[in-house]
Amino acid sequence: MSFTCETRASLETLLNTIGIDKKEDVFSSIPEDLLFKGKLNIPEPMDEEKIRRKMDFPVSGTIFAGGGIYRHHIPSAVDALTARQEFFTAYTPYQPEISQGTLQSIFEYQSMMADLTGMHASNASMYDGATALAEAALMAIRKKHVKKVFVSRATNPSYRAVLQTYLASHVDVAIIEIPFDPKTGRTDMNTLNETIDKDSAVFIQNPNFFGICEPMKEVSETARNAGMWGIVVNEAISLGILEKPGAFGPDIVLGEAQSFGNPVSAGGPLLGFMCVKKNLLRAMPGRVVGLSRDKNNTQSFCLTLATREQHIRREKATSNICSNQGLCALRAAVYLNLIGPQGLRDTALQCAFGARYLRDQLMDKGINTVFSGPFFHEFVIRMDTKKRKDLIKKGIVPGVDIQNVYPEIPDGLLVNVTEMNTKKECACLIEHL
Amino acid sequence: MSFTCETRASLETLLNTIGIDKKEDVFSSIPEDLLFKGKLNIPEPMDEEKIRRKMDFPVSGTIFAGGGIYRHHIPSAVDALTARQEFFTAYTPYQPEISQGTLQSIFEYQSMMADLTGMHASNASMYDGATALAEAALMAIRKKHVKKVFVSRATNPSYRAVLQTYLASHVDVAIIEIPFDPKTGRTDMNTLNETIDKDSAVFIQNPNFFGICEPMKEVSETARNAGMWGIVVNEAISLGILEKPGAFGPDIVLGEAQSFGNPVSAGGPLLGFMCVKKNLLRAMPGRVVGLSRDKNNTQSFCLTLATREQHIRREKATSNICSNQGLCALRAAVYLNLIGPQGLRDTALQCAFGARYLRDQLMDKGINTVFSGPFFHEFVIRMDTKKRKDLIKKGIVPGVDIQNVYPEIPDGLLVNVTEMNTKKECACLIEHL
Amino acid sequence: MSYRASIVSFPEIKEPLLNKRTSRDKNKIMTPAPFDACDLEGLDTPETLPEIPDVSQVETIRHFTRLSRLNFGIDQGMYPLGSCTMKHNPRICEEIASKMARIHPADDMAMSGILEKVFELSGYLEEICGMDASTLWPAAGAHGELTAIMIIKKALYIRGEPRRTVLIPDTAHGTNPASCAVAGFRTVNIPSGDDGMLKASILKEYLDGDVAGLMITNPNTLGIFENEIRAIAAMLHENGSYLYMDGANLNAIMGITRPGDMGVDIMHLNLHKTFGTPHGGGGPGSGPVLVKKGLVPFLPLPDITHTDNRFSLGWNRDTSIGMVHSSTGNMAVLIKALTYIYSLGAFGIRQAATMACINANYLRARLSPMFNLPYPGATLHEFVLSDRDQGKNQVTTMDMAKALMDYGFHPPTVYFPLVVHGAIMIEPTETEPLEELERFAQAMQAIAETAQEHQESLHNNPVTCPCERVDEVWAARNLVLTWDME
Amino acid sequence: MSYRASIVSFPEIKEPLLNKRTSRDKNKIMTPAPFDACDLEGLDTPETLPEIPDVSQVETIRHFTRLSRLNFGIDQGMYPLGSCTMKHNPRICEEIASKMARIHPADDMAMSGILEKVFELSGYLEEICGMDASTLWPAAGAHGELTAIMIIKKALYIRGEPRRTVLIPDTAHGTNPASCAVAGFRTVNIPSGDDGMLKASILKEYLDGDVAGLMITNPNTLGIFENEIRAIAAMLHENGSYLYMDGANLNAIMGITRPGDMGVDIMHLNLHKTFGTPHGGGGPGSGPVLVKKGLVPFLPLPDITHTDNRFSLGWNRDTSIGMVHSSTGNMAVLIKALTYIYSLGAFGIRQAATMACINANYLRARLSPMFNLPYPGATLHEFVLSDRDQGKNQVTTMDMAKALMDYGFHPPTVYFPLVVHGAIMIEPTETEPLEELERFAQAMQAIAETAQEHQESLHNNPVTCPCERVDEVWAARNLVLTWDME
Ligand SMILES: Cc1ncc(COP(=O)(O)O)c(C=O)c1O
Ligand SMILES: Cc1ncc(COP(=O)(O)O)c(C=O)c1O
């Protein structure tokens, strides 16, 4: 089915006005030998009902997987509000007078992210947590001329992989992994004390990829000696229960906020965020909405700090990012208002309670956690691939397989519990073990 | 979860302003002995996720059931547009200046229904086809003082049942069933010729409940001698392919338009419609939208002919109907525009083709149709209850069981095929027979 | 004007009628075509295409989107339509109801699950109302009234007492007398007392052997609780008559007091009011009827039966009035109402009624200094002002209603109930925050002040809407009801 | 003004920031609570609540609904933003994508089905572009550019030729040079010829052993097809450089001509443009990268592998640039794009390009009598006007853009490309009906006339919007980026 609108009559008007005889003449500026004469190998057009039948995706019933992408309750109103065409079909709000809806809601998103992280400001979104980390490292290189980027090995492995990719062209900058303590699962800051200086950037994820909460006070004491240091949050719901990252004095807090109202959706879209201290405002990548006014002094909003961006600064921009994850940020804003302070805290608590509930049940079955450090809602156990695949065949996804990314944890499986799981689901997993 | 908004602080303001001490005092005008002191036997409040788990409705995969409620393709945009809060949360458009959206779309619905049926005008909707028929009969009694209401026995049995209920208080009016020919399944008009006069109303359904198309020319020759005669349409999609009912000269065309963009939804909401000739305009039940203008001569719309209605005329109103099926009519309007003239015709044709395809397959299996008359997309076969129930257990609904409503057709099963079925589904039914 | 501060505009495109955009083959939809063409054997099918607009998908979507933007919905602001209970419509209800879209009533297995749920709903409604049984099939309030009145008629008939009169207080909604008329009753209007309540002493004079019943609305349309209801019920019962209650105003009292305990024999509910299901710009609603034991045999067909956890429709009720709907009513609305009850729970039900009454009384306290309150007695979830004071300056209720639009509100119900001159019937519901109530109070105050000082300007509102006041007389005189009549 | 005839208003409520409505315990949500409280063993959890607004559900819904009504979306009217391909967003795509919401990437079974689909999508994109392989993970166009540039870098590195220069025409989008910079390249700006095309003869002067590649946009941002592209490709290849194509404008040519056949080595697409997925007020988009065979080894990780109909992610690509996204990009957007391709089929793809170019050329024909068209050569899906003529009357492109709002349009892209003074870049797309094109042409005509006769009035538009022109300088100077900074 085509979404064009021409009719025989209108086509005549169109062609006559243009001054051509037939439709194909509109392409006369394309060299003849470049015209594609074949037939594209694409299926015949389909009606909606056929597409519905073709695109049916069965989902497993019981899932204990997180690992950077988390299942959380999404109030029905999030979908209803963000499905309003005024929001989702609109473009980037470059024309503020007819984009106050997008602008104000992004401003509110920025405000809430800054408040939740305890930082001064937030940008309007990044592609995901990984690119947010990579861009933060580029910022450190650009702004603080760091030569070493320290990153905890307990940071989400795909974040580290993307960091590696983005920094590949900076041959003079070394990425250095900070090891973790194989007993507690916490980052081993001891090894760091000596090496950190103003030439280094440090990034610590909390809770880390194993779900373990880092000793942030100690971390900050070391990290604050760096030229720039940042805290990575790969599970935004943890902000509902933990000390604000900003309280530990980082220059930057960044990460993934998919958990705020965005479904797991086979892995994307996600929602990268970046919050900074005031002095880094102008070094931030990406779009930022600011408060403004019109000539009658009416409060209004517009994109601001555009002089950092690619469409003005081109090769001198703070980043190449243009389209971001705007609608995901809107979803986050709607979600946070729907869920409220108590709801966010309760949600985080339920995750923590649930993880302990399942951990206890697993222990009763003789399955222990690999690490002893305090965890939020995720922990590592050991399970061989065959067992995991068997469970998946039964509709139970017991966790995220991490043995390939952490060969030092053979059979490592990262198990996550959220408020979306139930005791019955836990029992079901235990029973099938 | 409660949808109230009070806080401790606001409650204080509220109570102080009212001048009461505690919330319960607002009920002080209710006699003490009437206050309910118990605890309602209603479950504890649930969160949305729990409700989602509780309210999960599995659907059979293969359905050949119609019988007045039909599965048709609903373009995705129907849901998207009618889910706009401006439409679905609004009340009846009594205040035209802030209800032009509802008003204009209902006016367009009325226009399309009038065009499709070939009548002068349509009301804004009725509860369903059955109440539309009952109200039409009441109109005939009120306006034409008829004493006999003839209705074909091949009319949807629940329509006839509702007619019976509504006419119960008119002890001086007889409902007379016109028999159908047991061979063709068509209404037997011969029996009628003598008895019809100005004291009678006649209602004929086409296609009739067995899916059979009535010989409308002949029907009209007899029926036009009645004080009022009407055509009942219980499958609006048939309007895409058959002669307009208005072409046969009825006073009224009424029925069910659920097929236009409304899902089967376990049986409701449905969409009753009523279209009339000009001279019956003022006798119609229900709301009607009319074109108007404001004082600047701007085209605008408003409810009109309100002096027929209960809120003005009270016991002298043309009907007691107040709320109708507004949103369903909007869905119909959106649907008709999305599907267009060719799409509507093609849809009707597909239904007819599909029904013949399945009929042929059944015949190959030795199962014949009960009636020989020309059918649209539905036909009667025989299948015993056990067989039918077995099929349902396998996820196949082979049709609507009509043996209770037509004891003269033992094991009667009404089989329907629409554009929602596939050849594969037909094969699946045949295989399991 | 002060509303300029908080009210802004946005360029909206006024849509022509869609038939103005039609052009052959503009519509490029692909409809499902699973079957091959074949001969249609005797089916008469003219070659002409059906007469509906031929427009592109983009145009249809723009058309209805643009139209929608000329509409006011609850999500835009307070919608204090008295008697209509325009409360928040939770989205979870819409989501849940959409899951049943593909269930056909002949799908016994799937229907069993749905019927189980609506059976559960009927139990909760009975519990809330203190009634014994119910039918869920009436498609709206008026349909419920009619069903209920037919039940009374049938009961009397079976009893061998075909009475013909129904008594109706002067404050009643228009559907009450209209429903009686459809069911073949004669109605008699009973005046309320000076305090707006129905008096047993007045009622007494109207009771005789022909009185089938009384239709009471409680709280009534003035928002006043009928505190003589128990005496009234007793008096009716003694007379062999039934007490019918119009439950449209149940939102004021649910969880607080139960009609069944008041002596009510039969009643209807408006789920699209009390139970938060959307009004849909006019419908679909749902109007279940609840009865005491004695009236159960007359409830409409079918009922819901179950054996071994399988739910199905039952057809064995010999003295039933018969069917009132071709199917089983507005099923999706029923599922929404159940979802709403699940959300609220027992506590939330009571809380809703309480806050509905508190919000209304707050507004009443704020507005009564500026407007005449003809019935000063206690009110619950709504109250009715008159335009007496503003009328002195030639400002009518209509003027004030239209002015409210310019402040971003839907007006209250106006000119109803009939016992109040220029009635302004205000029902904020429990889902309004104090801030919005206060915004409304200030708008009303500004209007009251304008009525004193610049009353002429009030004849021109609204000025921020897609059209100025629509000429309803012109519409009725010209009767253009379709685009062909244009 | 004439727009008064078709533009109307509706009372809109201007929302305060939501933190203004916060009040302790106003939010009454019930969040899921399946587990019992227990000791959190060493987890440091302060007692304070997180700092977000405490508002009711009604207020949140009203807030965002009211805000939405201050926004312009495609469904309100034409949105002729040049280079952004603001075409109709079919609802079926949204519906289908919503079905995958609950699939977690660790759910191997479910993911197999999804990966099968996106693998199918990559095949179609390769077919449409005439390329050999692709990666779907870049989250937007610029992300795709960066990925592609990194691929080139890696290929050169593996080849042992670490070149450092990328050539970029002066008409290029800002992301092109910015992406090169992020990847550590130096960029050199190449002037276009007088006819707006890149000339092989000019390019020649810039080629040397340090040139890694050229980033071309075809058709370019003037809407002009680069008809020397084959010669350019040959010249680059001879120089050992790569030809990169920014595919943001593929909508002009899909099904008509294929980048692969032009000699393009690597390119990116903007699915949120060409393939009809919504822009979301800024994102999420999707920017797949397509390559010729020689560059396959450098594509990012992971790829999609399959055995026996089971699809999964593959991690064995030794020379890959590595991962560019923590997951697999904007999966839901990919599924929407596939749904879009299913809808259109091969014929529809070609038809879309054809009508996109015809619609643009119609507008060009209608507008060029009134506006200066600096590059008069043939254009495809878009064209660029300048404000030269109106500038003589002190009317700027900005003035005209703002005036268009009052006619119910989103303005075109303005002041880009940089080679045109006061550029007005108009791309109507194929999904506009003639009626809407004509409505736009008439609005532009009215503006052009006003620019001659009442030019002062044009400095005041918009007048029908929620605010007048926003002071962007004030915003940049005061930098209030959160409500705490207010
Ligand atoms: C008191 C009262 N009774 C009955 C009704 C009729 O309800 P419905 O519109 O659902 O038919 C109404 C509706 O406004 C009402 O307010
Ligand atoms: C020509 C061109 N290239 C690249 C881009 C960047 O795409 P995105 O915004 O998806 O990053 C754009 C977007 O406007 C564009 O127009």
mmCIF file of N, CA and C in Angstrom, chain A residues 1 6 33-34 36 41 46 52 55 60 69 84-86 88-90 95 97 102 108 111 115 128 165 244 265-266 291-292 294 299 314 324 345 350 359 423, chain D residues 14 35-36 41 46 51 63 68 71 74 76 79 95 99 101 103-104 107 127 172 179 230 256-257 280-282 323 326 342-343 351 402 468 471 480 483-484:
data_model
loop_
_atom_site.group_PDB
_atom_site.id
_atom_site.type_symbol
_atom_site.label_atom_id
_atom_site.label_comp_id
_atom_site.label_asym_id
_atom_site.label_seq_id
_atom_site.Cartn_x
_atom_site.Cartn_y
_atom_site.Cartn_z
ATOM 1 N N MET A 1 0.839 -1.183 0.000
ATOM 2 C CA MET A 1 0.000 0.000 0.000
ATOM 3 C C MET A 1 0.877 1.237 0.000
ATOM 4 N N GLU A 6 -1.706 10.928 -5.276
ATOM 5 C CA GLU A 6 -2.039 11.428 -6.603
ATOM 6 C C GLU A 6 -3.245 10.697 -7.200
ATOM 7 N N ASP A 33 22.485 6.012 -17.883
ATOM 8 C CA ASP A 33 23.120 4.733 -17.566
ATOM 9 C C ASP A 33 23.094 4.428 -16.072
ATOM 10 N N LEU A 34 22.681 5.385 -15.280
ATOM 11 C CA LEU A 34 22.570 5.111 -13.841
ATOM 12 C C LEU A 34 21.168 4.679 -13.448
ATOM 13 N N PHE A 36 18.095 2.614 -12.733
ATOM 14 C CA PHE A 36 17.944 1.211 -12.377
ATOM 15 C C PHE A 36 16.810 0.616 -13.188
ATOM 16 N N ASN A 41 14.213 -6.717 -5.657
ATOM 17 C CA ASN A 41 13.863 -7.989 -5.046
ATOM 18 C C ASN A 41 13.281 -7.746 -3.645
ATOM 19 N N MET A 46 2.010 -5.394 0.877
ATOM 20 C CA MET A 46 1.126 -6.195 1.722
ATOM 21 C C MET A 46 0.086 -5.306 2.387
ATOM 22 N N ARG A 52 0.339 -7.914 9.967
ATOM 23 C CA ARG A 52 0.091 -8.321 11.356
ATOM 24 C C ARG A 52 0.358 -9.811 11.538
ATOM 25 N N MET A 55 4.174 -10.433 11.353
ATOM 26 C CA MET A 55 4.989 -9.841 12.410
ATOM 27 C C MET A 55 4.378 -10.149 13.764
ATOM 28 N N SER A 60 8.986 -14.907 25.821
ATOM 29 C CA SER A 60 9.086 -15.845 26.938
ATOM 30 C C SER A 60 8.322 -15.293 28.134
ATOM 31 N N ILE A 69 19.762 -3.612 30.405
ATOM 32 C CA ILE A 69 18.449 -3.351 29.805
ATOM 33 C C ILE A 69 17.419 -4.001 30.730
ATOM 34 N N ARG A 84 0.704 10.538 21.174
ATOM 35 C CA ARG A 84 0.048 11.700 20.566
ATOM 36 C C ARG A 84 0.916 12.203 19.414
ATOM 37 N N GLN A 85 0.279 12.331 18.254
ATOM 38 C CA GLN A 85 1.066 12.656 17.067
ATOM 39 C C GLN A 85 1.821 13.970 17.205
ATOM 40 N N GLU A 86 1.286 14.879 18.001
ATOM 41 C CA GLU A 86 1.969 16.153 18.200
ATOM 42 C C GLU A 86 3.385 15.922 18.723
ATOM 43 N N PHE A 88 5.073 12.540 18.647
ATOM 44 C CA PHE A 88 5.943 11.552 18.009
ATOM 45 C C PHE A 88 6.200 11.784 16.531
ATOM 46 N N THR A 89 5.345 12.542 15.863
ATOM 47 C CA THR A 89 5.637 12.802 14.443
ATOM 48 C C THR A 89 6.432 14.087 14.237
ATOM 49 N N ALA A 90 6.620 14.863 15.300
ATOM 50 C CA ALA A 90 7.314 16.144 15.146
ATOM 51 C C ALA A 90 8.808 15.942 14.952
ATOM 52 N N GLN A 95 12.079 25.153 15.683
ATOM 53 C CA GLN A 95 11.190 26.313 15.560
ATOM 54 C C GLN A 95 10.378 26.406 16.848
ATOM 55 N N GLU A 97 8.388 28.382 18.390
ATOM 56 C CA GLU A 97 7.030 28.903 18.562
ATOM 57 C C GLU A 97 5.973 27.828 18.344
ATOM 58 N N THR A 102 7.278 19.908 22.892
ATOM 59 C CA THR A 102 8.518 19.131 22.961
ATOM 60 C C THR A 102 9.527 19.836 23.854
ATOM 61 N N GLU A 108 11.897 19.717 31.221
ATOM 62 C CA GLU A 108 11.524 19.046 32.461
ATOM 63 C C GLU A 108 12.304 17.744 32.644
ATOM 64 N N SER A 111 15.610 18.722 33.883
ATOM 65 C CA SER A 111 15.537 19.137 35.284
ATOM 66 C C SER A 111 15.489 17.923 36.198
ATOM 67 N N ASP A 115 18.211 16.722 38.912
ATOM 68 C CA ASP A 115 17.834 16.547 40.318
ATOM 69 C C ASP A 115 18.139 15.133 40.803
ATOM 70 N N ASP A 128 22.681 6.149 23.798
ATOM 71 C CA ASP A 128 22.566 5.129 24.838
ATOM 72 C C ASP A 128 23.650 5.365 25.874
ATOM 73 N N THR A 165 35.971 1.577 20.713
ATOM 74 C CA THR A 165 35.735 1.944 19.313
ATOM 75 C C THR A 165 35.875 3.452 19.117
ATOM 76 N N LYS A 244 22.446 10.105 45.821
ATOM 77 C CA LYS A 244 22.643 10.732 44.505
ATOM 78 C C LYS A 244 24.097 10.640 44.092
ATOM 79 N N SER A 265 12.116 -3.822 24.530
ATOM 80 C CA SER A 265 12.005 -3.730 23.077
ATOM 81 C C SER A 265 13.165 -4.346 22.301
ATOM 82 N N ALA A 266 13.485 -5.585 22.619
ATOM 83 C CA ALA A 266 14.521 -6.325 21.886
ATOM 84 C C ALA A 266 15.860 -5.597 21.887
ATOM 85 N N LEU A 291 15.476 27.700 29.117
ATOM 86 C CA LEU A 291 14.349 28.599 29.332
ATOM 87 C C LEU A 291 14.609 29.883 28.561
ATOM 88 N N SER A 292 13.535 30.472 28.058
ATOM 89 C CA SER A 292 13.695 31.770 27.414
ATOM 90 C C SER A 292 12.418 32.567 27.582
ATOM 91 N N ASP A 294 9.612 35.375 25.171
ATOM 92 C CA ASP A 294 9.413 36.079 23.911
ATOM 93 C C ASP A 294 9.387 37.574 24.207
ATOM 94 N N GLN A 299 7.100 33.325 29.292
ATOM 95 C CA GLN A 299 8.059 32.232 29.475
ATOM 96 C C GLN A 299 7.940 31.260 28.314
ATOM 97 N N ARG A 314 30.133 22.644 12.767
ATOM 98 C CA ARG A 314 30.653 21.638 11.843
ATOM 99 C C ARG A 314 31.828 20.869 12.479
ATOM 100 N N ASN A 324 18.689 12.571 18.388
ATOM 101 C CA ASN A 324 19.052 11.889 19.624
ATOM 102 C C ASN A 324 17.952 10.888 19.960
ATOM 103 N N ARG A 345 10.949 5.189 44.567
ATOM 104 C CA ARG A 345 11.662 4.530 45.665
ATOM 105 C C ARG A 345 11.103 3.122 45.893
ATOM 106 N N GLN A 350 11.453 -2.720 45.699
ATOM 107 C CA GLN A 350 10.924 -4.012 45.267
ATOM 108 C C GLN A 350 11.974 -4.806 44.495
ATOM 109 N N ARG A 359 17.626 -14.817 45.431
ATOM 110 C CA ARG A 359 18.958 -15.263 45.880
ATOM 111 C C ARG A 359 18.812 -16.312 46.977
ATOM 112 N N LYS A 423 6.737 -13.913 42.940
ATOM 113 C CA LYS A 423 7.225 -15.064 43.700
ATOM 114 C C LYS A 423 6.959 -16.349 42.915
ATOM 115 N N LYS D 14 -1.774 27.222 29.075
ATOM 116 C CA LYS D 14 -0.307 27.244 29.149
ATOM 117 C C LYS D 14 0.108 26.628 30.470
ATOM 118 N N PHE D 35 6.950 -8.465 46.152
ATOM 119 C CA PHE D 35 7.838 -9.079 47.157
ATOM 120 C C PHE D 35 7.670 -8.434 48.527
ATOM 121 N N ASP D 36 8.007 -9.200 49.557
ATOM 122 C CA ASP D 36 7.950 -8.663 50.907
ATOM 123 C C ASP D 36 9.241 -7.919 51.214
ATOM 124 N N GLU D 41 20.963 -5.651 53.703
ATOM 125 C CA GLU D 41 22.353 -6.090 53.933
ATOM 126 C C GLU D 41 23.423 -5.190 53.325
ATOM 127 N N PRO D 46 19.720 6.005 51.642
ATOM 128 C CA PRO D 46 19.252 7.138 52.456
ATOM 129 C C PRO D 46 17.731 7.125 52.548
ATOM 130 N N GLU D 51 14.255 13.071 44.148
ATOM 131 C CA GLU D 51 13.763 14.436 43.939
ATOM 132 C C GLU D 51 13.082 14.568 42.578
ATOM 133 N N HIS D 63 -0.928 17.732 31.946
ATOM 134 C CA HIS D 63 0.289 18.488 31.648
ATOM 135 C C HIS D 63 0.799 18.142 30.256
ATOM 136 N N SER D 68 1.318 18.890 24.517
ATOM 137 C CA SER D 68 1.274 18.340 23.157
ATOM 138 C C SER D 68 0.506 19.271 22.239
ATOM 139 N N ASN D 71 2.292 21.831 20.154
ATOM 140 C CA ASN D 71 3.279 21.275 19.229
ATOM 141 C C ASN D 71 2.653 21.072 17.853
ATOM 142 N N ILE D 74 3.181 16.141 12.029
ATOM 143 C CA ILE D 74 2.883 15.919 10.605
ATOM 144 C C ILE D 74 1.392 15.801 10.341
ATOM 145 N N GLN D 76 -0.913 17.443 11.532
ATOM 146 C CA GLN D 76 -1.616 18.720 11.476
ATOM 147 C C GLN D 76 -1.493 19.378 10.109
ATOM 148 N N TYR D 79 4.840 19.681 6.402
ATOM 149 C CA TYR D 79 5.999 19.908 7.276
ATOM 150 C C TYR D 79 7.214 19.861 6.361
ATOM 151 N N GLU D 95 2.038 0.184 15.517
ATOM 152 C CA GLU D 95 1.341 -0.967 16.086
ATOM 153 C C GLU D 95 2.241 -2.199 16.117
ATOM 154 N N LYS D 99 4.465 -4.520 19.485
ATOM 155 C CA LYS D 99 4.349 -5.933 19.851
ATOM 156 C C LYS D 99 5.656 -6.508 20.392
ATOM 157 N N ALA D 101 7.625 -4.947 22.501
ATOM 158 C CA ALA D 101 8.028 -4.184 23.687
ATOM 159 C C ALA D 101 8.607 -5.055 24.797
ATOM 160 N N ILE D 103 10.177 -7.958 24.725
ATOM 161 C CA ILE D 103 11.243 -8.920 24.411
ATOM 162 C C ILE D 103 12.579 -8.424 24.964
ATOM 163 N N HIS D 104 13.164 -9.204 25.854
ATOM 164 C CA HIS D 104 14.481 -8.838 26.378
ATOM 165 C C HIS D 104 15.552 -9.447 25.473
ATOM 166 N N ASP D 107 16.497 -13.012 25.698
ATOM 167 C CA ASP D 107 15.475 -14.013 25.409
ATOM 168 C C ASP D 107 15.770 -14.603 24.020
ATOM 169 N N GLU D 127 19.496 -4.236 -1.277
ATOM 170 C CA GLU D 127 18.917 -4.329 -2.620
ATOM 171 C C GLU D 127 18.575 -2.935 -3.160
ATOM 172 N N ALA D 172 27.474 20.196 2.166
ATOM 173 C CA ALA D 172 27.224 19.057 3.059
ATOM 174 C C ALA D 172 26.572 19.475 4.368
ATOM 175 N N SER D 179 31.372 14.343 12.106
ATOM 176 C CA SER D 179 31.656 12.917 12.258
ATOM 177 C C SER D 179 33.120 12.618 11.932
ATOM 178 N N ARG D 230 29.789 9.157 -11.153
ATOM 179 C CA ARG D 230 30.526 7.981 -11.585
ATOM 180 C C ARG D 230 31.993 8.349 -11.862
ATOM 181 N N ILE D 256 14.934 4.113 -8.212
ATOM 182 C CA ILE D 256 15.190 4.809 -9.479
ATOM 183 C C ILE D 256 16.650 4.633 -9.899
ATOM 184 N N THR D 257 17.528 4.820 -8.938
ATOM 185 C CA THR D 257 18.947 4.644 -9.220
ATOM 186 C C THR D 257 19.620 4.218 -7.931
ATOM 187 N N GLY D 280 9.988 11.587 16.199
ATOM 188 C CA GLY D 280 9.914 11.566 17.664
ATOM 189 C C GLY D 280 10.293 12.860 18.353
ATOM 190 N N GLY D 281 10.163 13.983 17.666
ATOM 191 C CA GLY D 281 10.549 15.239 18.290
ATOM 192 C C GLY D 281 12.057 15.324 18.489
ATOM 193 N N GLY D 282 12.812 14.549 17.702
ATOM 194 C CA GLY D 282 14.270 14.600 17.823
ATOM 195 C C GLY D 282 14.924 13.234 17.774
ATOM 196 N N MET D 323 32.292 -2.472 18.650
ATOM 197 C CA MET D 323 30.883 -2.119 18.873
ATOM 198 C C MET D 323 30.681 -0.613 18.788
ATOM 199 N N SER D 326 25.624 -0.070 22.729
ATOM 200 C CA SER D 326 25.676 -1.058 23.809
ATOM 201 C C SER D 326 24.797 -2.255 23.508
ATOM 202 N N TYR D 342 7.315 -3.482 3.763
ATOM 203 C CA TYR D 342 6.256 -4.456 3.482
ATOM 204 C C TYR D 342 5.036 -3.753 2.872
ATOM 205 N N SER D 343 4.686 -2.618 3.432
ATOM 206 C CA SER D 343 3.506 -1.891 2.937
ATOM 207 C C SER D 343 3.699 -1.459 1.495
ATOM 208 N N GLN D 351 7.413 4.458 -6.484
ATOM 209 C CA GLN D 351 6.344 5.446 -6.550
ATOM 210 C C GLN D 351 6.587 6.585 -5.552
ATOM 211 N N LYS D 402 8.553 32.326 10.048
ATOM 212 C CA LYS D 402 7.636 32.539 11.170
ATOM 213 C C LYS D 402 6.226 32.850 10.663
ATOM 214 N N GLU D 468 5.241 34.572 21.027
ATOM 215 C CA GLU D 468 5.790 35.259 19.859
ATOM 216 C C GLU D 468 7.227 34.775 19.690
ATOM 217 N N ASP D 471 13.287 34.503 22.219
ATOM 218 C CA ASP D 471 14.565 35.201 22.237
ATOM 219 C C ASP D 471 15.687 34.187 22.495
ATOM 220 N N VAL D 480 19.469 28.994 31.512
ATOM 221 C CA VAL D 480 18.625 28.339 32.517
ATOM 222 C C VAL D 480 18.227 26.983 31.936
ATOM 223 N N TRP D 483 14.879 23.525 36.095
ATOM 224 C CA TRP D 483 14.019 24.389 36.899
ATOM 225 C C TRP D 483 14.708 24.876 38.160
ATOM 226 N N ASP D 484 15.746 24.156 38.596
ATOM 227 C CA ASP D 484 16.478 24.655 39.755
ATOM 228 C C ASP D 484 17.260 25.921 39.432
#
